[in-house]
Structure formats: C-alpha cells, structure tokens
CSV table of C-alpha atoms in Angstrom, one decimal:
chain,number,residue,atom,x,y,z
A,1,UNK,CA,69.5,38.5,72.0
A,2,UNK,CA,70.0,42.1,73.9
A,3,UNK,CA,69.2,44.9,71.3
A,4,UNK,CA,72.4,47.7,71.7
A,5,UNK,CA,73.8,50.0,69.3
A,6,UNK,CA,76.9,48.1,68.9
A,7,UNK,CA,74.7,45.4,67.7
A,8,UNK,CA,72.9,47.7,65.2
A,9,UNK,CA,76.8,48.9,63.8
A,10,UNK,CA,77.7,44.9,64.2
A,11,UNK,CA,74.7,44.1,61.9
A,12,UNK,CA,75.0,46.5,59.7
A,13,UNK,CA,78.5,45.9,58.7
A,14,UNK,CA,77.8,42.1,57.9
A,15,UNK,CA,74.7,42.5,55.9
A,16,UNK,CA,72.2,41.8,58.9
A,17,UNK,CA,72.2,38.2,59.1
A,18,UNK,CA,72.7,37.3,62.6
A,19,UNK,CA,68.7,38.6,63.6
A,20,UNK,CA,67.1,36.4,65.6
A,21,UNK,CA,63.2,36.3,65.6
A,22,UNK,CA,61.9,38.2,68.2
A,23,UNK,CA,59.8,35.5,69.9
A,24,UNK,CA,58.9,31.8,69.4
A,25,UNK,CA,55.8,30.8,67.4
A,26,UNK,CA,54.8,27.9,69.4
A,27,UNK,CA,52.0,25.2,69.0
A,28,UNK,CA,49.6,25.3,72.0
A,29,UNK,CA,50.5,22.8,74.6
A,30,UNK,CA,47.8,20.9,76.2
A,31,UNK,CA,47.5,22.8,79.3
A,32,UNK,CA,48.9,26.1,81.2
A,33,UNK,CA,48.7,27.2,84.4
A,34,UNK,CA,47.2,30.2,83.2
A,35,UNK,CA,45.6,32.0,79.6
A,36,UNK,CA,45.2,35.2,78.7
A,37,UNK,CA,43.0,35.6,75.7
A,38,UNK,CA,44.1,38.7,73.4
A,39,UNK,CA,47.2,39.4,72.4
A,40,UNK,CA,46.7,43.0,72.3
A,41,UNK,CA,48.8,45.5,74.8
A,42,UNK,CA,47.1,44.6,77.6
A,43,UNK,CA,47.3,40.8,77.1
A,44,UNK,CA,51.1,40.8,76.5
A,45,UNK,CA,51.7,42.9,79.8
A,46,UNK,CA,49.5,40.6,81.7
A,47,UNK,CA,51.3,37.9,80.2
A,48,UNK,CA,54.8,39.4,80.7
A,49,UNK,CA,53.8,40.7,84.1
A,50,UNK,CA,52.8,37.2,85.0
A,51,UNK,CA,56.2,36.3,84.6
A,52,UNK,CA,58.2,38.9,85.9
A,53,UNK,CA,56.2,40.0,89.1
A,54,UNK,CA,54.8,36.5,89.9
A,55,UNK,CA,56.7,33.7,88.8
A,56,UNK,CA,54.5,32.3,86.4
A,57,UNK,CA,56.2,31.0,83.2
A,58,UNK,CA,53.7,28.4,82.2
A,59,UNK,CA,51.1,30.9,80.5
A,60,UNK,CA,49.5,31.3,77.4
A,61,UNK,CA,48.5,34.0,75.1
A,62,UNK,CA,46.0,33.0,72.3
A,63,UNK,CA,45.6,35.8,69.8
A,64,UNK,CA,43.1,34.7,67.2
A,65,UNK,CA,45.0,36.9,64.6
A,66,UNK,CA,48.6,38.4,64.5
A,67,UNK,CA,50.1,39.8,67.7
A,68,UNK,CA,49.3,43.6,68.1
A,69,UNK,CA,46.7,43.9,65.5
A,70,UNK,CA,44.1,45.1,67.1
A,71,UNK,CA,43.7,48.2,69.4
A,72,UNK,CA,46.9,48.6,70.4
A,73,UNK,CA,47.7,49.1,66.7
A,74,UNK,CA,45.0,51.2,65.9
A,75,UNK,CA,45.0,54.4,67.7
A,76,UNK,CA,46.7,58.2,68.1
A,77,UNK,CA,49.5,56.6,70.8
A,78,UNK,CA,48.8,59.3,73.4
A,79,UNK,CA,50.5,58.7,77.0
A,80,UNK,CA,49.4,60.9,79.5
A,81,UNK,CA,48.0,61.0,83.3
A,82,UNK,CA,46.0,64.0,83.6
A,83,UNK,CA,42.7,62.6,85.5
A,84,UNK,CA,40.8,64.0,88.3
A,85,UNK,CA,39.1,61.9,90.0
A,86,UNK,CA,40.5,59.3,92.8
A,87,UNK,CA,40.3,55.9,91.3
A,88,UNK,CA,41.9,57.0,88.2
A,89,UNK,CA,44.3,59.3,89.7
A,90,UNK,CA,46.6,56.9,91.2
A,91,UNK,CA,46.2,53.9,87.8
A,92,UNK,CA,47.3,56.4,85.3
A,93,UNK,CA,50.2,58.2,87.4
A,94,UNK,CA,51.1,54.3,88.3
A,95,UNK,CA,50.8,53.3,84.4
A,96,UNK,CA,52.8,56.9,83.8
A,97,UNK,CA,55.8,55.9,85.8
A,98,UNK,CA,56.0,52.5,83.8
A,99,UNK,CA,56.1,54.1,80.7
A,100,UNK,CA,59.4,56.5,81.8
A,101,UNK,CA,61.1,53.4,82.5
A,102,UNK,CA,59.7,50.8,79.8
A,103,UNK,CA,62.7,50.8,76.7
A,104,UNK,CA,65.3,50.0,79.8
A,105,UNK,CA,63.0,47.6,81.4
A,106,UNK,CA,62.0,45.7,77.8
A,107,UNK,CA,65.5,46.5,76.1
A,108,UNK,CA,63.2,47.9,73.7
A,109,UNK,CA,62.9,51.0,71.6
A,110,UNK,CA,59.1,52.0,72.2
A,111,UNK,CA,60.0,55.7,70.8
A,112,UNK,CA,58.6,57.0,74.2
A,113,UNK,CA,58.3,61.1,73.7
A,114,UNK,CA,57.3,62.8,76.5
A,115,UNK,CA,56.9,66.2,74.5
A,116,UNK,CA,54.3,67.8,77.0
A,117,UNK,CA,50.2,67.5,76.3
A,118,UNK,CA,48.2,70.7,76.2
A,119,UNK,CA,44.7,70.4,76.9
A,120,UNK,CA,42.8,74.1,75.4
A,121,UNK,CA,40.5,75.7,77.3
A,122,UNK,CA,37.7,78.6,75.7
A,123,UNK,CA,36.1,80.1,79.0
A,124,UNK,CA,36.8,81.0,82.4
A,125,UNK,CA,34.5,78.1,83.6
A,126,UNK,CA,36.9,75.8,81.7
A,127,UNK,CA,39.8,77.7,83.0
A,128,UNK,CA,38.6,77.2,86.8
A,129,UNK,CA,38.0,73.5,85.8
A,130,UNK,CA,41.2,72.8,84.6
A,131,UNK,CA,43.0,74.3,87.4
A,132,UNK,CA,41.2,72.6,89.7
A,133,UNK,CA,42.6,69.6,88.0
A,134,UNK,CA,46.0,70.7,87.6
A,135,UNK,CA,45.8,70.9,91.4
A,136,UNK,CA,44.7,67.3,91.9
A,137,UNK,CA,47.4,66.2,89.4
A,138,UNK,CA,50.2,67.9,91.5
A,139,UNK,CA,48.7,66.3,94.4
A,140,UNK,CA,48.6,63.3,93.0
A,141,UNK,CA,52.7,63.5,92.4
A,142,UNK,CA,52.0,64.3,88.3
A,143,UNK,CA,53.1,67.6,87.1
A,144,UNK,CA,50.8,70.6,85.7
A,145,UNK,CA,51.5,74.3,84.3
A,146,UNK,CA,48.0,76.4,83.9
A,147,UNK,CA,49.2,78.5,81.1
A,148,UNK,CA,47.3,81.9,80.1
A,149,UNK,CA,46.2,83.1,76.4
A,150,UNK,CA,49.8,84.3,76.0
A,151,UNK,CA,51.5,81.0,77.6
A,152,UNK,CA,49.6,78.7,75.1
A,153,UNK,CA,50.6,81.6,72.0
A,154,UNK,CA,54.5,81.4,72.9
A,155,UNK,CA,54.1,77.2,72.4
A,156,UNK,CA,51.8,76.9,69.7
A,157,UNK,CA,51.6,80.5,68.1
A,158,UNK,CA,49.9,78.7,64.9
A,159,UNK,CA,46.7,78.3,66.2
A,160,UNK,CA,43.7,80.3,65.4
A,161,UNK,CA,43.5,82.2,68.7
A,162,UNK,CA,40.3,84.7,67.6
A,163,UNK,CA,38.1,82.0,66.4
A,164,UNK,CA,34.7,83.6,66.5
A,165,UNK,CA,32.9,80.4,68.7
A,166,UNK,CA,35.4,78.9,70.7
A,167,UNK,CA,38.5,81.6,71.3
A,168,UNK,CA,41.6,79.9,73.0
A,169,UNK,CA,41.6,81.4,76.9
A,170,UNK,CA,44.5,79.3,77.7
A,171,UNK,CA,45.6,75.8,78.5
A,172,UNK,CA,47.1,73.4,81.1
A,173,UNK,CA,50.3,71.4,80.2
A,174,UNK,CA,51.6,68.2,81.2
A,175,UNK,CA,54.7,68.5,80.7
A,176,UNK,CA,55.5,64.4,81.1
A,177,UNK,CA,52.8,63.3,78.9
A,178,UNK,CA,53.8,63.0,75.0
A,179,UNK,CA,53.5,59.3,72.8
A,180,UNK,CA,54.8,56.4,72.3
A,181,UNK,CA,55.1,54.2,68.9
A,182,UNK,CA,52.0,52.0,69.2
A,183,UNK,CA,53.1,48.9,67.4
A,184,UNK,CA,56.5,48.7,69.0
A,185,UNK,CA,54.9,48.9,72.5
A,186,UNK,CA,53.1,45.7,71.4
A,187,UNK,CA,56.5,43.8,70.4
A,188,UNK,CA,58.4,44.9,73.1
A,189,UNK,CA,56.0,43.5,75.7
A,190,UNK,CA,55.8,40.6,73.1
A,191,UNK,CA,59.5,39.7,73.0
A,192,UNK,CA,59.9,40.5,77.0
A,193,UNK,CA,56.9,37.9,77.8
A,194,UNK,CA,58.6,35.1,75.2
A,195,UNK,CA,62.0,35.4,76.5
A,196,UNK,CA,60.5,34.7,80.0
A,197,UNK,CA,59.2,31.3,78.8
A,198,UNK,CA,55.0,32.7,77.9
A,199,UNK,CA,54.2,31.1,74.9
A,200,UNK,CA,52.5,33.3,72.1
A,201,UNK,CA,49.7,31.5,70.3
A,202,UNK,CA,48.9,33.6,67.1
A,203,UNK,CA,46.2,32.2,64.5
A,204,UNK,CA,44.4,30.7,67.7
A,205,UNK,CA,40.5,31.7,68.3
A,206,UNK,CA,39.1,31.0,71.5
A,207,UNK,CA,35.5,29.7,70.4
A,208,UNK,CA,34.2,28.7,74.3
A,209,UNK,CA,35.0,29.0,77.8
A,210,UNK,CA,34.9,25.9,80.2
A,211,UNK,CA,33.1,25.7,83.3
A,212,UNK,CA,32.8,22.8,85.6
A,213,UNK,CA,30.9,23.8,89.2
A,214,UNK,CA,31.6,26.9,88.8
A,215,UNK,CA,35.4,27.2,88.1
A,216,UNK,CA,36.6,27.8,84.9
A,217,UNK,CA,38.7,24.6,83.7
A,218,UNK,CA,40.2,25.9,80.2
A,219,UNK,CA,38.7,26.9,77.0
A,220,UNK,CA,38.0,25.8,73.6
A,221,UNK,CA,40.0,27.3,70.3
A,222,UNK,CA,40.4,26.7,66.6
A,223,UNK,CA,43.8,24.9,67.3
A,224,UNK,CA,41.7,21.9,69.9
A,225,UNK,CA,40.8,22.7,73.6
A,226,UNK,CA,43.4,23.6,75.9
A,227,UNK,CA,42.9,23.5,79.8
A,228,UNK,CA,43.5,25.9,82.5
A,229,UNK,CA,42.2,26.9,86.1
A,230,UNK,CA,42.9,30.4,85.7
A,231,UNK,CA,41.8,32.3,82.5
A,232,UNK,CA,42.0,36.6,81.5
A,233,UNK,CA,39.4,38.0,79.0
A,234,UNK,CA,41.7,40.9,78.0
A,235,UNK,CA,40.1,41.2,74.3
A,236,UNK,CA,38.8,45.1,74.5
A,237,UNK,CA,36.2,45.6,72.0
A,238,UNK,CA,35.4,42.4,71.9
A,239,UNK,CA,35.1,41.9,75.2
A,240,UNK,CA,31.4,41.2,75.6
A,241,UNK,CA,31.6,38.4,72.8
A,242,UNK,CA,34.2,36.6,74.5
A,243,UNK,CA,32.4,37.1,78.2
A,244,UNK,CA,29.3,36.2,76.6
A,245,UNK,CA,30.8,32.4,76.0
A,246,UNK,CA,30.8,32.2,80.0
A,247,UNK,CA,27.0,33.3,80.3
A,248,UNK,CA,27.9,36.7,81.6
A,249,UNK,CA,26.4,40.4,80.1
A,250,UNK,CA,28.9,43.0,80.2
A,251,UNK,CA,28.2,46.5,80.8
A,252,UNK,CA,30.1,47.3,77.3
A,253,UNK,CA,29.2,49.3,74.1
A,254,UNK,CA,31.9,48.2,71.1
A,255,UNK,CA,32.0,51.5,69.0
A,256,UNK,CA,34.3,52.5,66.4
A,257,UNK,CA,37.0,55.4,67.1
A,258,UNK,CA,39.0,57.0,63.5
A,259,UNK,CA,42.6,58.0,63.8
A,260,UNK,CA,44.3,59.5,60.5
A,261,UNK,CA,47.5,60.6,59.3
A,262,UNK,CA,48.8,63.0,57.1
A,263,UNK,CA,52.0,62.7,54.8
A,264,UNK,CA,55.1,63.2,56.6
A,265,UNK,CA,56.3,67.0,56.9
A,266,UNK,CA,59.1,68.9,58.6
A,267,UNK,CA,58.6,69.0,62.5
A,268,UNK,CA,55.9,72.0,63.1
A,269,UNK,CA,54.0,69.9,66.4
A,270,UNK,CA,56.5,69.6,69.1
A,271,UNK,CA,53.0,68.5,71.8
A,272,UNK,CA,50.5,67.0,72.1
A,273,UNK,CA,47.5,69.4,71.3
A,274,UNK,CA,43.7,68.6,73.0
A,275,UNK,CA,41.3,70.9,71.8
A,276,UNK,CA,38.3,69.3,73.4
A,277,UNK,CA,35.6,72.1,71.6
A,278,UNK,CA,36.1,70.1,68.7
A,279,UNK,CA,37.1,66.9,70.3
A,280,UNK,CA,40.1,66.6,68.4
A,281,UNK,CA,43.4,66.0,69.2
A,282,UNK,CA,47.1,65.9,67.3
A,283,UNK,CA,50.5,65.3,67.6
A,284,UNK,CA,53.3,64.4,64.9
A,285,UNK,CA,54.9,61.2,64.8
A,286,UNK,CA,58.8,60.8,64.3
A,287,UNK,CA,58.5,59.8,60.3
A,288,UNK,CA,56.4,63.9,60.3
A,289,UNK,CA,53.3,62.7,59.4
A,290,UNK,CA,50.2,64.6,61.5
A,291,UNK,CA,48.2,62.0,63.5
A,292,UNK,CA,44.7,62.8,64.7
A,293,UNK,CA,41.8,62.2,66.1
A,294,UNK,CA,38.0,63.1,66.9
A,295,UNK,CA,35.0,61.6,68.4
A,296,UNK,CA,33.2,58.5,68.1
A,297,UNK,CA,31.1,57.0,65.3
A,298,UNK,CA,28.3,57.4,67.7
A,299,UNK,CA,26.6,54.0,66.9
A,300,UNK,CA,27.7,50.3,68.3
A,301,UNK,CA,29.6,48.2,65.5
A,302,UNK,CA,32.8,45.2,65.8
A,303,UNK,CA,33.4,47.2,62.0
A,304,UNK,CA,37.3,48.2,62.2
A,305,UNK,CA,36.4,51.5,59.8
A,306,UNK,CA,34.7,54.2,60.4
A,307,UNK,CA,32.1,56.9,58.5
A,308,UNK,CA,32.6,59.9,56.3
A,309,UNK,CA,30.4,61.9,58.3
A,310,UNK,CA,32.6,61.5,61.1
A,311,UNK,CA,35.5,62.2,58.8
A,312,UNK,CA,33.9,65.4,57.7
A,313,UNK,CA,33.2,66.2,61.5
A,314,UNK,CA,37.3,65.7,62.5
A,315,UNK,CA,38.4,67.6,59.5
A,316,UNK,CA,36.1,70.6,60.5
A,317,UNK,CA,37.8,70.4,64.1
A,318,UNK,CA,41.3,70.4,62.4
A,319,UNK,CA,40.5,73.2,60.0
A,320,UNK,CA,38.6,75.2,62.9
A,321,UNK,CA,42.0,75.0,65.3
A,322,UNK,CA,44.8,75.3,62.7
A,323,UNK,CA,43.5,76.2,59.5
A,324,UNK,CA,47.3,75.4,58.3
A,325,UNK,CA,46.3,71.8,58.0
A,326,UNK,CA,44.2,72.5,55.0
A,327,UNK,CA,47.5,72.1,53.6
A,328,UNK,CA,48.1,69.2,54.4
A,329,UNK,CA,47.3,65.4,52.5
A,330,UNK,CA,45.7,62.4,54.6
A,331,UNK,CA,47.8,59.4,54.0
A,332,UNK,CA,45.3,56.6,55.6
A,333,UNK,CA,42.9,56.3,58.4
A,334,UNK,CA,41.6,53.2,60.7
A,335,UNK,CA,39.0,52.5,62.8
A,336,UNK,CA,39.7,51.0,66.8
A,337,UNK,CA,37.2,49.0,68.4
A,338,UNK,CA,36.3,50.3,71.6
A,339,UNK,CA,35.3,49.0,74.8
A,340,UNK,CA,33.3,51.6,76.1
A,341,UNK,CA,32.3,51.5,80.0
A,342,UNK,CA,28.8,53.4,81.4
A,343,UNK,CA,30.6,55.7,83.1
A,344,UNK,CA,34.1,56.0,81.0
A,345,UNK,CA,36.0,53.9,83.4
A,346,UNK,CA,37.5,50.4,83.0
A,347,UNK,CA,37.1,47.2,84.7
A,348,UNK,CA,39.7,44.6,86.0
A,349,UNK,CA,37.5,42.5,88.1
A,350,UNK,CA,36.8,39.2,89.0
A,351,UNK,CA,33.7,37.5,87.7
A,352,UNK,CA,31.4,35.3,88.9
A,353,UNK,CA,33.2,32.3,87.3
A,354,UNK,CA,36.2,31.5,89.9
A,355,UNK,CA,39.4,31.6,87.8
A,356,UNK,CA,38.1,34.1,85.4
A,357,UNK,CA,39.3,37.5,85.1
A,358,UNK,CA,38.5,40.7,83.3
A,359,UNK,CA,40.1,43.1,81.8
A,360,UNK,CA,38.1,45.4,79.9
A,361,UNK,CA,36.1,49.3,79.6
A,362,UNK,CA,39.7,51.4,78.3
A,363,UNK,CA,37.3,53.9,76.5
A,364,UNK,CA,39.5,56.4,74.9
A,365,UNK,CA,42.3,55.7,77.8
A,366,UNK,CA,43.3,52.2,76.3
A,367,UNK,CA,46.8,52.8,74.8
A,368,UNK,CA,48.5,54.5,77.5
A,369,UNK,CA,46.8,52.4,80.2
A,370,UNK,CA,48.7,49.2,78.7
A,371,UNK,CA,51.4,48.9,81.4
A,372,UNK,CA,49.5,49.5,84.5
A,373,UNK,CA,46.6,47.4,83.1
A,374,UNK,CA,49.4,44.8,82.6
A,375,UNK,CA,50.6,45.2,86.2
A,376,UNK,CA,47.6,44.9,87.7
A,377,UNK,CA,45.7,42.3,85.9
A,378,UNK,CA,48.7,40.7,86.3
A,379,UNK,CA,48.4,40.9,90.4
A,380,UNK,CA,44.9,39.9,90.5
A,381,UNK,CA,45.0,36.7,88.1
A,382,UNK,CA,48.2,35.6,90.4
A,383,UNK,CA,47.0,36.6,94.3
A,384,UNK,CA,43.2,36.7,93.3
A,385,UNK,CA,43.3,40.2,95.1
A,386,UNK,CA,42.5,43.6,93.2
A,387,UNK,CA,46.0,46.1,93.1
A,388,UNK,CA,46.0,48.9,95.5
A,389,UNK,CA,45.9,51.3,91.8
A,390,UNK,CA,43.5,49.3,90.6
A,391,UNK,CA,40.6,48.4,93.7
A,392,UNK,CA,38.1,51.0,92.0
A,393,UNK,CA,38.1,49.4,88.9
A,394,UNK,CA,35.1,46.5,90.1
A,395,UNK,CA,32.7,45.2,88.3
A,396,UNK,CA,30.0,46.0,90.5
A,397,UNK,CA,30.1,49.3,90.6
A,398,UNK,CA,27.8,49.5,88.0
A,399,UNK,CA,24.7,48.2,90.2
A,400,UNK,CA,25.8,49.4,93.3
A,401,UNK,CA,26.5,53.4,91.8
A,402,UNK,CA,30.0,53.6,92.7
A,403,UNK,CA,30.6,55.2,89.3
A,404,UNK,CA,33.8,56.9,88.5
A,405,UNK,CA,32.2,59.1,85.7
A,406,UNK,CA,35.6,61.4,85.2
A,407,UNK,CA,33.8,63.7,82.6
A,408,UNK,CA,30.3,64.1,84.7
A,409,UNK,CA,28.4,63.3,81.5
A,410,UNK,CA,26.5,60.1,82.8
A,411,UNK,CA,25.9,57.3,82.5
A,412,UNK,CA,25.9,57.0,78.4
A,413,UNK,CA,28.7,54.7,76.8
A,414,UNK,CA,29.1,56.7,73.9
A,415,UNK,CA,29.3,59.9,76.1
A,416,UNK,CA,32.9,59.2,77.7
C-alpha cells in the first residue's frame, strides 16, 4: 500500500477500514542468507539496505522485543552533521544527505525538520574552536554560519545572555540540522525492509551464536535455532552481551542517557539549542512539548531509567540557559542504553569470526547516524569490504591508536 494524501481523504471518508498492516509478522524460517540481530534503527536499515542496494531479500531481523523499542525510541531525535574530524566528517554528511531524501525514498512521513542547530559558545577559545569547525564543515560540503553575541540574540532572544559563569559569546548554526520523529524513523525503515521481502521477527531472542572452524553458521533463539553464514550484531547497548556469545570482548561501556519532555506548549523553540556548559540540549517537538537532554548517568548499567541526581543536574542546565522553563511541567522521562566507544566513535567492523559483523559504539551520535549506519553495514555484510564513509570505523583502532577521539577528551567511555 503507497501512503498519499488522497489515501488519507479516501480513508477518512469511509471510516478507515481499508489499512493494511504495515509489515508481516512472520514465523522464523529455518534458514536465511543473512541475520541481523536488533531491530532497532540501525538493524532495519541494514536490513532494508540489504535489500535495496544488494539484492538480498532472504534476511532476517530478530528483535527479542517489539520493533523500535529500544534506542531508536528512546532519545532527543537530533539530526545533524557538524563533526570535525576526518573519519566522521564524511559518515555524518553521507548519513545527512539520506535523511533530506528519506520520507520520498520510504513513502514515509518521518516528520524530518531541518530547523537549524545552534551550538553556544562562552569564550573566545570556544569561539576560535568552533570556527575552525565551521570551516571544516563547509569543506566538507555541510553548511555553517558563526554567528556573534547579537546573531544568536536576534534567534533566540530568550536566553539568559549575562549569566554570571558561562555568558553566551555567540554560536555556530547548522542551518540543515533539525529532528526527526524517532519512532516513525523506526517504521518507516520497518515497512520499507518488509515490503522488499526481509522478514521481521519480533518476540525472538538470540540466546547463542554458531561457530563451526571459524565461520559463523547461524544462531540460536527463543523461537529454535536458525542458520545463516552471514550474521550482524547491530544491538547498541547491548552490544557487548550479544558479542560476548561469540567469545569476543568489546571495547564498550553500556551507560544510561535521560531524555524528558515537558507538556505541550505554543511553538517558542524554532532550533535546535546546544549549550554544551551545561551539557544540555532542546528542541520542541511538533505536538509543543520541550524535549531535552543532559549528560550521562556516569556509571555502567543495561537499566533503561536513569537517576534523580542526574535529573537535578539537567534541570539546573535548563534553568541556568532559559530560566523561562521553570515554567514549564515534565511530562515523562526515559533512559537510552548506550554503547559507548573509548574514544566516542563507532565501530562497523568485521570480527574475527568470518561472517560476523559489527555494528556498534553510536555514543550520543546513534539516532541521526541510522541511515548511514544502515548503508554501510549494509555494504560490508554484502561485499565483505568496509564503505568508503565508513573505512575509519575499525575495530582495531583501539590497539593500534588510530583513535578518532572528536572531543579530545581521551580515552574514557563515559567522557564522549
């Protein structure tokens, strides 16, 4: 079924009964020519990637809950591709350019906004720093406007511009960064990957990976064993569980990462807002309600929820910015897994298992990665050769100090 407005009208006007789910819930068959374990973001644009770039229809992606549950579901849905360092550069302004064409290429309403992202800056230090990476981002083919104390004011003349510790210099805006709706990116890659013949497994743990001489030869699940010679581990915070079943160590931390969001209200935040002082960032959804979010719990847990100390710490931030939001109520809040890398970079790498791939180390920059992580996982599970965007992202780099450590704060998971 192609989703149109006509459709929508056509629907409407006969009581919406001619639906159609959006994908299949199949039972598992006995063997694919691929898996990809985690039906996350990234696993359902590996999966529908798979399918679309490479041919491959006979693929499988086991979710051991419900389809988009997980990270992809949990987080402040910020897309943007304002990195410095090479590496990084090119993946995000790759995974950037899939986003501004991803509703036409899904048929899918993903709610894409690119309302511009302002990063703050307090010094002139920070102000040299960020227009040195303005610089690289133009460059690199992204866009960048280095705005002064007065630039910022005429955007977002509701911030506290004379607080005492960290006054507001300036900023850099990117213009064609903004959000997307999280959930929705998750169905849309769901729905694309079904109707190209991937069948998603929901309620289907993997419990073991199999291993015969070396090559991985399927895996073992809560719905009976299914074989396979080529296997993803795209599972984020779980990643080092999951790898663990194949003997490997990963070099990942799993900590948690709030998000909140306040009751809806008329539009007031028309960007994305960084103010990286505080480590805290804001934007306002579509339905009006504030979402936001601050630093890590700072301790290693699988525990989707977070602490109130940390919750004291991101209201502060909040308060300290734009003391306006002491106005406003917090709905809910949630807690994101996160797969955090030594040097704030991910991995998509093979392993030392032939067939086996990973996919894994998003940090903060999970949710807008998902369609570039997609592509390119995609590319390496089907040629067994890394992506061009992608080639810096090895698993090795870790013992042979090719670290791309984009915030210079070393190497210290919780750090990045």
């Amino acid at each position: 079924m192609r989703y149109s407005g006509l459709k929508v009208i056509t629907e409407g006007l006969f009581g919406n009964k001619g639906w159609k789910p959006a994908w299949r819930n199949p039972a598992p068959k006995p063997a694919y020519d691929a898996i990809v374990i985690g039906g996350g973001g990234h696993g359902l644009s590996t999966a529908y990637y798979l399918a679309k770039n490479h041919g491959l229809t006979n693929i499988a992606v086991l979710e051991k809950g419900y389809l988009g549950g997980g990270n992809v579901g949990r987080n402040t849905t910020i897309v943007r591709a304002n990195y410095f360092l090479p590496g990084n550069q090119e993946f995000y302004s790759h995974s950037l350019k899939l986003w501004e064409g991803l509703e036409s290429e899904l048929n899918y309403n993903v709610m894409h906004s690119q309302r511009g992202l302002i990063n703050l800056f307090h010094s002139d230090g920070q102000r040299d720093a960020f227009a040195r990476r303005g610089n690289a981002m133009i460059t690199q083919g992204d866009d960048a406007i280095l705005l002064d104390r007065d630039g910022v004011r005429e955007l977002l003349p509701w911030l506290d511009f004379e607080q005492t510790r960290f006054p507001i210099y300036g900023g850099l805006l990117h213009p064609r960064g903004g959000t997307a709706r999280h959930d929705a990116v998750a169905w849309g890659y769901a729905r694309g990957a079904d109707r190209r013949g991937v069948d998603l497994i929901q309620n289907c743990e993997v419990t073991g990976i199999d291993i015969e001489g070396g090559k991985v030869v399927g895996v073992q699940t809560t719905r009976g064993p299914i074989r396979a010679p080529k296997v993803g581990i795209v599972v984020a915070g779980r990643s080092s569980q999951v790898a663990a079943m194949a003997g490997m160590r990963l070099p990942i931390e799993s900590h948690v990462l709030q998000a909140f969001v306040t009751e809806g209200l008329k539009p007031v935040i028309n960007h994305v807002i960084s103010f990286g002082m505080g480590h805290f960032y804001i934007s306002q959804s579509d339905k009006g309600g504030l979402v936001f979010g601050g630093d890590l719990d700072f301790y290693a847990s699988y525990a989707a929820r977070g602490n109130l100390p940390m919750v004291e710490h991101v209201m502060e931030a909040g308060m300290t910015l734009m003391p306006m939001i002491g106005r406003a109520r917090v709905l809910r809040s949630w807690g994101g897994i996160m797969d955090m890398s030594p040097d704030g970079s991910p991995i998509i790498d093979k392993t030392h298992v032939e067939g086996l791939y990973l996919d894994c180390g998003w940090n903060y920059g999970g949710f807008k990665a998902v369609p570039a992580s997609g592509w390119c996982m995609a590319h390496l599970m089907a040629t067994d050769t890394p992506h061009e965007v992608a080639r810096r992202f090895r698993l090795d780099r870790f013992a042979t100090g090719h670290l791309l450590d984009e915030e210079g704060t070393g190497s210290q998971h919780n750090l990045h």
